[in-house]
């Protein structure tokens, strides 16, 4: 355990180019200690200095207990995370990460259809290995803008004709209408990639059974204006600590409770990482995250307090 509860301090052992503008980072314990287990689809929060925290999917081998691997795309409009990894991070540096957390779990199914775009291959990479170990049928369709920019392409080709790789500069885009137009029985779809691709996956997969199409986003979706129009104050009561505060319009529940003195788990503040998920004891959440499934939202048992608000005047949270 590292600098604070739920974190590890690891050392950067290796950085390696995996594609144009994509570098992989291998992290290990400085003394060679075994690292906590993780499952395909998991991510870690990486603390990159100056208060910058970014979430990266684990894309190594879960059976390897000696190290974690992530891959980072250099973003032209970097907010500091990818630029730091590419320009500053070097072997031998110590870095703080969270324990692995999985909001994109690979559920059991006889068949899987994996759809990845660009750096979105990272959570999918470990999933196809797990599907193979389970003896499930699976296929991967992986697309990107250029052939040189496709990450881990050589590793993927080892799986033979189950893997279909296309690049816009050669073959064009993934045929999402053809892949998703007709629902497949006993099949789960897992997809990660840029927002335009994920929106298309949602649209073309709309007639699949509920819960069959599962997505992970690297950035929060743009929220419609009506999400914030007409907001009202919300009284937030913390059932365990006894803290009570009012979240004013335009101010998150997370910020409100921190100002009231609570120390709360959080990372992205955009509703995509799941670290601030909180149990709801009373009241009806107004969900605005990109983590919970439709069924979980309808149940209303938990919420992401960094972005979500309430449909009732009061919420009682298990804090």
PDB file of C-alpha atoms in Angstrom:
ATOM      1  CA  UNK A   1       0.000   0.000   0.000  1.00  0.00           C
ATOM      2  CA  UNK A   2       1.280   3.402  -0.906  1.00  0.00           C
ATOM      3  CA  UNK A   3       0.932   6.992   0.130  1.00  0.00           C
ATOM      4  CA  UNK A   4      -2.740   6.804   1.048  1.00  0.00           C
ATOM      5  CA  UNK A   5      -5.370   4.143   1.514  1.00  0.00           C
ATOM      6  CA  UNK A   6      -6.226   2.422  -1.759  1.00  0.00           C
ATOM      7  CA  UNK A   7      -3.060   3.455  -3.592  1.00  0.00           C
ATOM      8  CA  UNK A   8       0.231   1.874  -4.572  1.00  0.00           C
ATOM      9  CA  UNK A   9       3.594   3.462  -5.208  1.00  0.00           C
ATOM     10  CA  UNK A  10       5.218   1.693  -8.153  1.00  0.00           C
ATOM     11  CA  UNK A  11       8.287   2.236 -10.284  1.00  0.00           C
ATOM     12  CA  UNK A  12       8.331   2.692 -14.051  1.00  0.00           C
ATOM     13  CA  UNK A  13      10.299  -0.279 -15.425  1.00  0.00           C
ATOM     14  CA  UNK A  14       9.831   0.183 -19.150  1.00  0.00           C
ATOM     15  CA  UNK A  15       8.398   2.502 -21.762  1.00  0.00           C
ATOM     16  CA  UNK A  16       8.002   1.129 -25.273  1.00  0.00           C
ATOM     17  CA  UNK A  17       6.549   2.439 -28.515  1.00  0.00           C
ATOM     18  CA  UNK A  18       3.542   0.316 -29.524  1.00  0.00           C
ATOM     19  CA  UNK A  19       2.352   2.448 -32.471  1.00  0.00           C
ATOM     20  CA  UNK A  20       2.649   5.977 -33.782  1.00  0.00           C
ATOM     21  CA  UNK A  21       2.037   8.289 -30.799  1.00  0.00           C
ATOM     22  CA  UNK A  22       1.293   5.370 -28.426  1.00  0.00           C
ATOM     23  CA  UNK A  23       3.672   4.318 -25.674  1.00  0.00           C
ATOM     24  CA  UNK A  24       3.162   1.465 -23.232  1.00  0.00           C
ATOM     25  CA  UNK A  25       4.278   1.793 -19.626  1.00  0.00           C
ATOM     26  CA  UNK A  26       5.161  -1.160 -17.416  1.00  0.00           C
ATOM     27  CA  UNK A  27       4.851  -0.529 -13.676  1.00  0.00           C
ATOM     28  CA  UNK A  28       6.297  -2.787 -10.979  1.00  0.00           C
ATOM     29  CA  UNK A  29       6.830  -2.793  -7.237  1.00  0.00           C
ATOM     30  CA  UNK A  30      10.292  -1.430  -6.442  1.00  0.00           C
ATOM     31  CA  UNK A  31      11.071  -4.493  -4.305  1.00  0.00           C
ATOM     32  CA  UNK A  32       9.515  -7.036  -6.634  1.00  0.00           C
ATOM     33  CA  UNK A  33       6.423  -7.635  -4.497  1.00  0.00           C
ATOM     34  CA  UNK A  34       3.348  -9.254  -6.000  1.00  0.00           C
ATOM     35  CA  UNK A  35       0.741  -6.757  -7.198  1.00  0.00           C
ATOM     36  CA  UNK A  36      -3.005  -6.943  -6.450  1.00  0.00           C
ATOM     37  CA  UNK A  37      -5.135  -9.031  -8.805  1.00  0.00           C
ATOM     38  CA  UNK A  38      -7.129  -7.475 -11.608  1.00  0.00           C
ATOM     39  CA  UNK A  39      -9.640  -8.685 -14.160  1.00  0.00           C
ATOM     40  CA  UNK A  40     -10.050  -7.831 -17.862  1.00  0.00           C
ATOM     41  CA  UNK A  41     -11.694  -4.433 -18.296  1.00  0.00           C
ATOM     42  CA  UNK A  42     -10.090  -2.969 -15.159  1.00  0.00           C
ATOM     43  CA  UNK A  43      -8.370   0.401 -15.048  1.00  0.00           C
ATOM     44  CA  UNK A  44      -6.100   2.277 -12.669  1.00  0.00           C
ATOM     45  CA  UNK A  45      -5.951   5.947 -11.731  1.00  0.00           C
ATOM     46  CA  UNK A  46      -2.444   7.259 -12.370  1.00  0.00           C
ATOM     47  CA  UNK A  47      -1.253  10.296 -10.407  1.00  0.00           C
ATOM     48  CA  UNK A  48       0.930  12.354 -12.722  1.00  0.00           C
ATOM     49  CA  UNK A  49       1.905  15.266 -10.507  1.00  0.00           C
ATOM     50  CA  UNK A  50       0.474  18.749 -10.010  1.00  0.00           C
ATOM     51  CA  UNK A  51      -2.897  17.225  -9.135  1.00  0.00           C
ATOM     52  CA  UNK A  52      -3.288  15.527 -12.532  1.00  0.00           C
ATOM     53  CA  UNK A  53      -4.970  12.121 -12.288  1.00  0.00           C
ATOM     54  CA  UNK A  54      -5.833  10.074 -15.355  1.00  0.00           C
ATOM     55  CA  UNK A  55      -7.509   6.705 -15.826  1.00  0.00           C
ATOM     56  CA  UNK A  56      -5.818   4.084 -18.005  1.00  0.00           C
ATOM     57  CA  UNK A  57      -7.030   0.582 -18.820  1.00  0.00           C
ATOM     58  CA  UNK A  58      -4.802  -2.310 -17.832  1.00  0.00           C
ATOM     59  CA  UNK A  59      -3.733  -4.062 -21.010  1.00  0.00           C
ATOM     60  CA  UNK A  60      -1.233  -6.610 -19.817  1.00  0.00           C
ATOM     61  CA  UNK A  61      -1.769 -10.201 -18.725  1.00  0.00           C
ATOM     62  CA  UNK A  62      -3.836 -10.651 -15.530  1.00  0.00           C
ATOM     63  CA  UNK A  63      -1.819 -13.773 -14.658  1.00  0.00           C
ATOM     64  CA  UNK A  64       1.345 -11.635 -14.489  1.00  0.00           C
ATOM     65  CA  UNK A  65       1.476 -10.620 -10.829  1.00  0.00           C
ATOM     66  CA  UNK A  66       4.788  -8.773 -11.168  1.00  0.00           C
ATOM     67  CA  UNK A  67       3.663  -5.757 -13.170  1.00  0.00           C
ATOM     68  CA  UNK A  68       0.889  -3.676 -14.690  1.00  0.00           C
ATOM     69  CA  UNK A  69       0.895  -2.392 -18.271  1.00  0.00           C
ATOM     70  CA  UNK A  70      -1.001   0.596 -19.624  1.00  0.00           C
ATOM     71  CA  UNK A  71      -0.800   2.300 -23.009  1.00  0.00           C
ATOM     72  CA  UNK A  72      -1.092   6.048 -23.513  1.00  0.00           C
ATOM     73  CA  UNK A  73      -1.912   7.912 -26.707  1.00  0.00           C
ATOM     74  CA  UNK A  74      -0.292  11.301 -27.134  1.00  0.00           C
ATOM     75  CA  UNK A  75      -3.241  13.650 -27.473  1.00  0.00           C
ATOM     76  CA  UNK A  76      -2.854  16.825 -29.498  1.00  0.00           C
ATOM     77  CA  UNK A  77      -5.157  18.598 -27.046  1.00  0.00           C
ATOM     78  CA  UNK A  78      -3.675  17.017 -23.944  1.00  0.00           C
ATOM     79  CA  UNK A  79      -4.854  18.415 -20.631  1.00  0.00           C
ATOM     80  CA  UNK A  80      -1.506  17.389 -19.148  1.00  0.00           C
ATOM     81  CA  UNK A  81      -1.800  13.626 -18.743  1.00  0.00           C
ATOM     82  CA  UNK A  82      -0.638  12.180 -22.042  1.00  0.00           C
ATOM     83  CA  UNK A  83       1.921  14.943 -22.519  1.00  0.00           C
ATOM     84  CA  UNK A  84       3.438  14.149 -19.128  1.00  0.00           C
ATOM     85  CA  UNK A  85       3.663  10.422 -19.890  1.00  0.00           C
ATOM     86  CA  UNK A  86       5.289  10.988 -23.280  1.00  0.00           C
ATOM     87  CA  UNK A  87       7.588  13.890 -22.404  1.00  0.00           C
ATOM     88  CA  UNK A  88       8.445  13.470 -18.726  1.00  0.00           C
ATOM     89  CA  UNK A  89       7.830   9.930 -17.475  1.00  0.00           C
ATOM     90  CA  UNK A  90      10.968   7.790 -17.639  1.00  0.00           C
ATOM     91  CA  UNK A  91      12.173   4.382 -16.354  1.00  0.00           C
ATOM     92  CA  UNK A  92      13.128   4.484 -12.702  1.00  0.00           C
ATOM     93  CA  UNK A  93      10.562   7.086 -11.709  1.00  0.00           C
ATOM     94  CA  UNK A  94       8.184   6.288  -8.887  1.00  0.00           C
ATOM     95  CA  UNK A  95       4.530   6.915  -9.496  1.00  0.00           C
ATOM     96  CA  UNK A  96       1.348   6.591  -7.443  1.00  0.00           C
ATOM     97  CA  UNK A  97      -1.630   4.648  -8.771  1.00  0.00           C
ATOM     98  CA  UNK A  98      -4.968   3.496  -7.425  1.00  0.00           C
ATOM     99  CA  UNK A  99      -5.829  -0.121  -6.882  1.00  0.00           C
ATOM    100  CA  UNK A 100      -7.386  -1.649 -10.017  1.00  0.00           C
ATOM    101  CA  UNK A 101     -11.104  -1.010 -10.395  1.00  0.00           C
ATOM    102  CA  UNK A 102     -13.404  -2.625 -12.955  1.00  0.00           C
ATOM    103  CA  UNK A 103     -16.479  -0.872 -14.372  1.00  0.00           C
ATOM    104  CA  UNK A 104     -16.279  -2.835 -17.636  1.00  0.00           C
ATOM    105  CA  UNK A 105     -16.377  -6.413 -16.436  1.00  0.00           C
ATOM    106  CA  UNK A 106     -16.339  -9.261 -18.948  1.00  0.00           C
ATOM    107  CA  UNK A 107     -19.561 -11.118 -18.152  1.00  0.00           C
ATOM    108  CA  UNK A 108     -19.987 -14.800 -18.965  1.00  0.00           C
ATOM    109  CA  UNK A 109     -21.344 -15.563 -22.444  1.00  0.00           C
ATOM    110  CA  UNK A 110     -20.963 -18.266 -25.089  1.00  0.00           C
ATOM    111  CA  UNK A 111     -20.029 -15.657 -27.740  1.00  0.00           C
ATOM    112  CA  UNK A 112     -18.410 -12.249 -27.804  1.00  0.00           C
ATOM    113  CA  UNK A 113     -18.212  -9.538 -30.439  1.00  0.00           C
ATOM    114  CA  UNK A 114     -15.406  -7.096 -29.607  1.00  0.00           C
ATOM    115  CA  UNK A 115     -15.326  -3.709 -31.347  1.00  0.00           C
ATOM    116  CA  UNK A 116     -12.379  -1.385 -30.759  1.00  0.00           C
ATOM    117  CA  UNK A 117     -11.274   1.936 -32.190  1.00  0.00           C
ATOM    118  CA  UNK A 118      -7.789   3.403 -31.770  1.00  0.00           C
ATOM    119  CA  UNK A 119      -6.520   3.404 -28.182  1.00  0.00           C
ATOM    120  CA  UNK A 120      -9.841   1.750 -27.240  1.00  0.00           C
ATOM    121  CA  UNK A 121      -8.119  -1.577 -27.863  1.00  0.00           C
ATOM    122  CA  UNK A 122      -6.534  -1.385 -24.407  1.00  0.00           C
ATOM    123  CA  UNK A 123      -9.380  -2.824 -22.275  1.00  0.00           C
ATOM    124  CA  UNK A 124     -10.311  -5.249 -25.057  1.00  0.00           C
ATOM    125  CA  UNK A 125      -6.834  -6.780 -25.268  1.00  0.00           C
ATOM    126  CA  UNK A 126      -7.092  -8.653 -21.981  1.00  0.00           C
ATOM    127  CA  UNK A 127     -10.716  -9.543 -22.678  1.00  0.00           C
ATOM    128  CA  UNK A 128      -9.935 -11.558 -25.782  1.00  0.00           C
ATOM    129  CA  UNK A 129      -7.358 -13.541 -23.829  1.00  0.00           C
ATOM    130  CA  UNK A 130      -9.944 -14.259 -21.148  1.00  0.00           C
ATOM    131  CA  UNK A 131     -12.573 -15.244 -23.728  1.00  0.00           C
ATOM    132  CA  UNK A 132     -10.027 -17.646 -25.195  1.00  0.00           C
ATOM    133  CA  UNK A 133      -9.341 -19.178 -21.775  1.00  0.00           C
ATOM    134  CA  UNK A 134     -13.074 -19.613 -21.169  1.00  0.00           C
ATOM    135  CA  UNK A 135     -13.476 -21.506 -24.418  1.00  0.00           C
ATOM    136  CA  UNK A 136     -15.973 -18.958 -25.752  1.00  0.00           C
ATOM    137  CA  UNK A 137     -16.385 -18.049 -29.389  1.00  0.00           C
ATOM    138  CA  UNK A 138     -15.218 -14.545 -30.130  1.00  0.00           C
ATOM    139  CA  UNK A 139     -14.172 -12.153 -32.856  1.00  0.00           C
ATOM    140  CA  UNK A 140     -12.510  -8.740 -32.768  1.00  0.00           C
ATOM    141  CA  UNK A 141     -12.972  -5.913 -35.234  1.00  0.00           C
ATOM    142  CA  UNK A 142     -10.380  -3.206 -34.671  1.00  0.00           C
ATOM    143  CA  UNK A 143     -10.160   0.047 -36.588  1.00  0.00           C
ATOM    144  CA  UNK A 144      -8.067   3.199 -36.625  1.00  0.00           C
ATOM    145  CA  UNK A 145      -7.155   6.148 -38.774  1.00  0.00           C
ATOM    146  CA  UNK A 146      -3.825   4.776 -40.001  1.00  0.00           C
ATOM    147  CA  UNK A 147      -2.190   1.357 -40.073  1.00  0.00           C
ATOM    148  CA  UNK A 148       0.862   2.743 -38.269  1.00  0.00           C
ATOM    149  CA  UNK A 149      -1.349   4.028 -35.473  1.00  0.00           C
ATOM    150  CA  UNK A 150      -2.953   0.672 -34.610  1.00  0.00           C
ATOM    151  CA  UNK A 151      -1.740  -0.334 -31.160  1.00  0.00           C
ATOM    152  CA  UNK A 152      -0.666  -3.914 -30.334  1.00  0.00           C
ATOM    153  CA  UNK A 153      -1.389  -5.022 -33.905  1.00  0.00           C
ATOM    154  CA  UNK A 154       1.352  -7.669 -33.836  1.00  0.00           C
ATOM    155  CA  UNK A 155       0.014  -9.188 -30.593  1.00  0.00           C
ATOM    156  CA  UNK A 156      -3.461  -9.285 -32.068  1.00  0.00           C
ATOM    157  CA  UNK A 157      -2.408 -10.982 -35.304  1.00  0.00           C
ATOM    158  CA  UNK A 158      -1.273 -13.980 -33.271  1.00  0.00           C
ATOM    159  CA  UNK A 159      -4.972 -14.821 -32.829  1.00  0.00           C
ATOM    160  CA  UNK A 160      -5.369 -15.475 -36.541  1.00  0.00           C
ATOM    161  CA  UNK A 161      -8.627 -14.992 -38.401  1.00  0.00           C
ATOM    162  CA  UNK A 162     -10.629 -14.163 -35.282  1.00  0.00           C
ATOM    163  CA  UNK A 163      -9.086 -10.679 -35.528  1.00  0.00           C
ATOM    164  CA  UNK A 164     -10.117  -8.261 -38.275  1.00  0.00           C
ATOM    165  CA  UNK A 165      -7.994  -5.099 -38.497  1.00  0.00           C
ATOM    166  CA  UNK A 166      -8.923  -2.182 -40.743  1.00  0.00           C
ATOM    167  CA  UNK A 167      -7.487   1.301 -41.077  1.00  0.00           C
ATOM    168  CA  UNK A 168      -9.122   4.271 -42.722  1.00  0.00           C
ATOM    169  CA  UNK A 169      -6.031   4.988 -44.820  1.00  0.00           C
ATOM    170  CA  UNK A 170      -6.279   1.531 -46.442  1.00  0.00           C
ATOM    171  CA  UNK A 171      -9.561  -0.329 -45.978  1.00  0.00           C
ATOM    172  CA  UNK A 172     -11.912   2.331 -44.616  1.00  0.00           C
ATOM    173  CA  UNK A 173     -13.958   2.274 -41.434  1.00  0.00           C
ATOM    174  CA  UNK A 174     -15.398  -0.612 -39.453  1.00  0.00           C
ATOM    175  CA  UNK A 175     -18.655  -1.907 -40.927  1.00  0.00           C
ATOM    176  CA  UNK A 176     -20.720  -1.265 -37.822  1.00  0.00           C
ATOM    177  CA  UNK A 177     -24.095  -1.503 -39.613  1.00  0.00           C
ATOM    178  CA  UNK A 178     -23.145  -4.929 -40.951  1.00  0.00           C
ATOM    179  CA  UNK A 179     -21.711  -6.143 -37.647  1.00  0.00           C
ATOM    180  CA  UNK A 180     -24.581  -4.916 -35.472  1.00  0.00           C
ATOM    181  CA  UNK A 181     -27.561  -4.744 -37.808  1.00  0.00           C
ATOM    182  CA  UNK A 182     -28.839  -8.208 -36.876  1.00  0.00           C
ATOM    183  CA  UNK A 183     -28.679  -9.226 -33.183  1.00  0.00           C
ATOM    184  CA  UNK A 184     -26.753 -12.437 -32.603  1.00  0.00           C
ATOM    185  CA  UNK A 185     -28.099 -14.995 -30.130  1.00  0.00           C
ATOM    186  CA  UNK A 186     -26.180 -15.568 -26.901  1.00  0.00           C
ATOM    187  CA  UNK A 187     -23.670 -12.858 -27.766  1.00  0.00           C
ATOM    188  CA  UNK A 188     -22.328  -9.916 -25.772  1.00  0.00           C
ATOM    189  CA  UNK A 189     -20.825  -6.899 -27.517  1.00  0.00           C
ATOM    190  CA  UNK A 190     -17.936  -5.068 -25.865  1.00  0.00           C
ATOM    191  CA  UNK A 191     -16.795  -1.807 -27.425  1.00  0.00           C
ATOM    192  CA  UNK A 192     -14.331   0.949 -26.584  1.00  0.00           C
ATOM    193  CA  UNK A 193     -13.079   3.773 -28.747  1.00  0.00           C
ATOM    194  CA  UNK A 194     -13.676   7.405 -29.700  1.00  0.00           C
ATOM    195  CA  UNK A 195     -17.050   8.934 -28.920  1.00  0.00           C
ATOM    196  CA  UNK A 196     -18.216   9.004 -32.548  1.00  0.00           C
ATOM    197  CA  UNK A 197     -17.662   5.268 -32.830  1.00  0.00           C
ATOM    198  CA  UNK A 198     -19.394   4.500 -29.531  1.00  0.00           C
ATOM    199  CA  UNK A 199     -22.410   6.593 -30.496  1.00  0.00           C
ATOM    200  CA  UNK A 200     -22.635   4.607 -33.733  1.00  0.00           C
ATOM    201  CA  UNK A 201     -22.348   1.322 -31.818  1.00  0.00           C
ATOM    202  CA  UNK A 202     -25.218   2.412 -29.580  1.00  0.00           C
ATOM    203  CA  UNK A 203     -27.323   3.435 -32.569  1.00  0.00           C
ATOM    204  CA  UNK A 204     -26.717   0.339 -34.684  1.00  0.00           C
ATOM    205  CA  UNK A 205     -26.986  -1.936 -31.648  1.00  0.00           C
ATOM    206  CA  UNK A 206     -30.242  -0.422 -30.393  1.00  0.00           C
ATOM    207  CA  UNK A 207     -32.272  -3.509 -31.333  1.00  0.00           C
ATOM    208  CA  UNK A 208     -30.017  -5.934 -29.443  1.00  0.00           C
ATOM    209  CA  UNK A 209     -31.349  -7.340 -26.128  1.00  0.00           C
ATOM    210  CA  UNK A 210     -31.009  -5.057 -23.112  1.00  0.00           C
ATOM    211  CA  UNK A 211     -27.526  -5.278 -21.645  1.00  0.00           C
ATOM    212  CA  UNK A 212     -26.027  -7.075 -24.644  1.00  0.00           C
ATOM    213  CA  UNK A 213     -24.098  -4.028 -25.892  1.00  0.00           C
ATOM    214  CA  UNK A 214     -21.581  -2.811 -23.327  1.00  0.00           C
ATOM    215  CA  UNK A 215     -19.402   0.283 -23.761  1.00  0.00           C
ATOM    216  CA  UNK A 216     -16.543   2.011 -22.016  1.00  0.00           C
ATOM    217  CA  UNK A 217     -15.854   5.670 -22.600  1.00  0.00           C
ATOM    218  CA  UNK A 218     -12.550   7.481 -22.086  1.00  0.00           C
ATOM    219  CA  UNK A 219     -14.283  10.854 -21.881  1.00  0.00           C
ATOM    220  CA  UNK A 220     -17.654  12.020 -20.657  1.00  0.00           C
ATOM    221  CA  UNK A 221     -20.380  12.514 -23.222  1.00  0.00           C
ATOM    222  CA  UNK A 222     -21.516  16.041 -23.944  1.00  0.00           C
ATOM    223  CA  UNK A 223     -24.533  16.599 -21.737  1.00  0.00           C
ATOM    224  CA  UNK A 224     -27.654  18.221 -23.176  1.00  0.00           C
ATOM    225  CA  UNK A 225     -28.591  21.671 -21.936  1.00  0.00           C
ATOM    226  CA  UNK A 226     -31.691  20.310 -20.201  1.00  0.00           C
ATOM    227  CA  UNK A 227     -29.421  18.387 -17.818  1.00  0.00           C
ATOM    228  CA  UNK A 228     -28.563  21.634 -16.077  1.00  0.00           C
ATOM    229  CA  UNK A 229     -31.538  23.849 -16.907  1.00  0.00           C
ATOM    230  CA  UNK A 230     -33.898  24.420 -14.020  1.00  0.00           C
ATOM    231  CA  UNK A 231     -31.694  22.807 -11.387  1.00  0.00           C
ATOM    232  CA  UNK A 232     -32.759  23.313  -7.818  1.00  0.00           C
ATOM    233  CA  UNK A 233     -30.935  23.006  -4.492  1.00  0.00           C
ATOM    234  CA  UNK A 234     -30.661  19.475  -3.102  1.00  0.00           C
ATOM    235  CA  UNK A 235     -30.370  18.665   0.573  1.00  0.00           C
ATOM    236  CA  UNK A 236     -27.816  15.897   0.976  1.00  0.00           C
ATOM    237  CA  UNK A 237     -27.797  13.971   4.248  1.00  0.00           C
ATOM    238  CA  UNK A 238     -24.962  11.576   5.056  1.00  0.00           C
ATOM    239  CA  UNK A 239     -26.456   8.692   6.990  1.00  0.00           C
ATOM    240  CA  UNK A 240     -23.295   7.455   8.719  1.00  0.00           C
ATOM    241  CA  UNK A 241     -21.400  10.662   9.449  1.00  0.00           C
ATOM    242  CA  UNK A 242     -24.424  12.856  10.151  1.00  0.00           C
ATOM    243  CA  UNK A 243     -23.144  15.584   7.824  1.00  0.00           C
ATOM    244  CA  UNK A 244     -25.881  17.533   6.050  1.00  0.00           C
ATOM    245  CA  UNK A 245     -25.392  20.115   3.316  1.00  0.00           C
ATOM    246  CA  UNK A 246     -27.226  21.750   0.431  1.00  0.00           C
ATOM    247  CA  UNK A 247     -25.839  21.265  -3.091  1.00  0.00           C
ATOM    248  CA  UNK A 248     -26.601  24.511  -4.870  1.00  0.00           C
ATOM    249  CA  UNK A 249     -27.525  24.580  -8.573  1.00  0.00           C
ATOM    250  CA  UNK A 250     -24.391  24.174 -10.666  1.00  0.00           C
ATOM    251  CA  UNK A 251     -22.367  22.704  -7.786  1.00  0.00           C
ATOM    252  CA  UNK A 252     -21.756  18.971  -7.546  1.00  0.00           C
ATOM    253  CA  UNK A 253     -22.688  16.857  -4.554  1.00  0.00           C
ATOM    254  CA  UNK A 254     -19.039  15.793  -4.325  1.00  0.00           C
ATOM    255  CA  UNK A 255     -17.793  19.390  -4.106  1.00  0.00           C
ATOM    256  CA  UNK A 256     -20.516  20.264  -1.619  1.00  0.00           C
ATOM    257  CA  UNK A 257     -19.671  17.407   0.746  1.00  0.00           C
ATOM    258  CA  UNK A 258     -15.946  18.040   0.503  1.00  0.00           C
ATOM    259  CA  UNK A 259     -16.570  21.659   1.464  1.00  0.00           C
ATOM    260  CA  UNK A 260     -18.529  20.317   4.443  1.00  0.00           C
ATOM    261  CA  UNK A 261     -15.428  18.486   5.632  1.00  0.00           C
ATOM    262  CA  UNK A 262     -15.794  14.955   4.266  1.00  0.00           C
ATOM    263  CA  UNK A 263     -12.835  13.198   2.633  1.00  0.00           C
ATOM    264  CA  UNK A 264     -14.288  11.275  -0.276  1.00  0.00           C
ATOM    265  CA  UNK A 265     -12.947   8.921  -2.904  1.00  0.00           C
ATOM    266  CA  UNK A 266     -12.897  10.486  -6.366  1.00  0.00           C
ATOM    267  CA  UNK A 267     -10.737  10.825  -9.442  1.00  0.00           C
ATOM    268  CA  UNK A 268     -12.119  11.954 -12.813  1.00  0.00           C
ATOM    269  CA  UNK A 269     -14.941  14.291 -11.665  1.00  0.00           C
ATOM    270  CA  UNK A 270     -16.543  13.574 -15.056  1.00  0.00           C
ATOM    271  CA  UNK A 271     -18.674  10.527 -14.234  1.00  0.00           C
ATOM    272  CA  UNK A 272     -16.543   8.007 -16.114  1.00  0.00           C
ATOM    273  CA  UNK A 273     -14.203   6.330 -13.608  1.00  0.00           C
ATOM    274  CA  UNK A 274     -16.602   5.078 -10.925  1.00  0.00           C
ATOM    275  CA  UNK A 275     -14.378   5.975  -7.984  1.00  0.00           C
ATOM    276  CA  UNK A 276     -17.017   8.184  -6.321  1.00  0.00           C
ATOM    277  CA  UNK A 277     -19.850   5.632  -6.562  1.00  0.00           C
ATOM    278  CA  UNK A 278     -21.968   6.003  -3.435  1.00  0.00           C
ATOM    279  CA  UNK A 279     -24.871   3.987  -2.061  1.00  0.00           C
ATOM    280  CA  UNK A 280     -28.222   5.795  -1.919  1.00  0.00           C
ATOM    281  CA  UNK A 281     -30.319   5.150   1.198  1.00  0.00           C
ATOM    282  CA  UNK A 282     -33.246   7.453   0.402  1.00  0.00           C
ATOM    283  CA  UNK A 283     -34.263   9.662  -2.501  1.00  0.00           C
ATOM    284  CA  UNK A 284     -34.142   9.296  -6.279  1.00  0.00           C
ATOM    285  CA  UNK A 285     -30.879  10.058  -8.112  1.00  0.00           C
ATOM    286  CA  UNK A 286     -30.774  11.974 -11.377  1.00  0.00           C
ATOM    287  CA  UNK A 287     -28.045   9.926 -13.075  1.00  0.00           C
ATOM    288  CA  UNK A 288     -25.646  11.801 -15.364  1.00  0.00           C
ATOM    289  CA  UNK A 289     -22.681   9.419 -15.404  1.00  0.00           C
ATOM    290  CA  UNK A 290     -21.261   7.135 -18.075  1.00  0.00           C
ATOM    291  CA  UNK A 291     -20.621   4.156 -15.786  1.00  0.00           C
ATOM    292  CA  UNK A 292     -23.896   2.658 -14.570  1.00  0.00           C
ATOM    293  CA  UNK A 293     -26.029   0.434 -16.773  1.00  0.00           C
ATOM    294  CA  UNK A 294     -29.654   1.302 -17.495  1.00  0.00           C
ATOM    295  CA  UNK A 295     -30.741  -1.383 -15.031  1.00  0.00           C
ATOM    296  CA  UNK A 296     -28.474   0.032 -12.318  1.00  0.00           C
ATOM    297  CA  UNK A 297     -29.797   3.519 -12.961  1.00  0.00           C
ATOM    298  CA  UNK A 298     -33.389   2.331 -12.724  1.00  0.00           C
ATOM    299  CA  UNK A 299     -32.647   0.566  -9.421  1.00  0.00           C
ATOM    300  CA  UNK A 300     -31.314   3.824  -7.967  1.00  0.00           C
ATOM    301  CA  UNK A 301     -29.216   2.068  -5.322  1.00  0.00           C
ATOM    302  CA  UNK A 302     -25.967   3.861  -6.141  1.00  0.00           C
ATOM    303  CA  UNK A 303     -24.899   7.067  -7.887  1.00  0.00           C
ATOM    304  CA  UNK A 304     -21.793   8.953  -9.015  1.00  0.00           C
ATOM    305  CA  UNK A 305     -21.801  12.027  -6.824  1.00  0.00           C
ATOM    306  CA  UNK A 306     -19.315  13.934  -8.989  1.00  0.00           C
ATOM    307  CA  UNK A 307     -21.881  14.604 -11.736  1.00  0.00           C
ATOM    308  CA  UNK A 308     -25.296  13.199 -10.791  1.00  0.00           C
ATOM    309  CA  UNK A 309     -27.930  15.118  -8.876  1.00  0.00           C
ATOM    310  CA  UNK A 310     -31.427  14.234  -7.630  1.00  0.00           C
ATOM    311  CA  UNK A 311     -35.042  14.072  -8.773  1.00  0.00           C
ATOM    312  CA  UNK A 312     -36.151  14.537  -5.175  1.00  0.00           C
ATOM    313  CA  UNK A 313     -35.526  17.477  -2.863  1.00  0.00           C
ATOM    314  CA  UNK A 314     -33.405  15.342  -0.537  1.00  0.00           C
ATOM    315  CA  UNK A 315     -30.932  12.486  -0.843  1.00  0.00           C
ATOM    316  CA  UNK A 316     -29.701  10.331   2.014  1.00  0.00           C
ATOM    317  CA  UNK A 317     -26.334   8.776   1.177  1.00  0.00           C
ATOM    318  CA  UNK A 318     -24.349   6.026   2.877  1.00  0.00           C
ATOM    319  CA  UNK A 319     -21.480   8.298   3.860  1.00  0.00           C
TER     320      UNK A 319
END
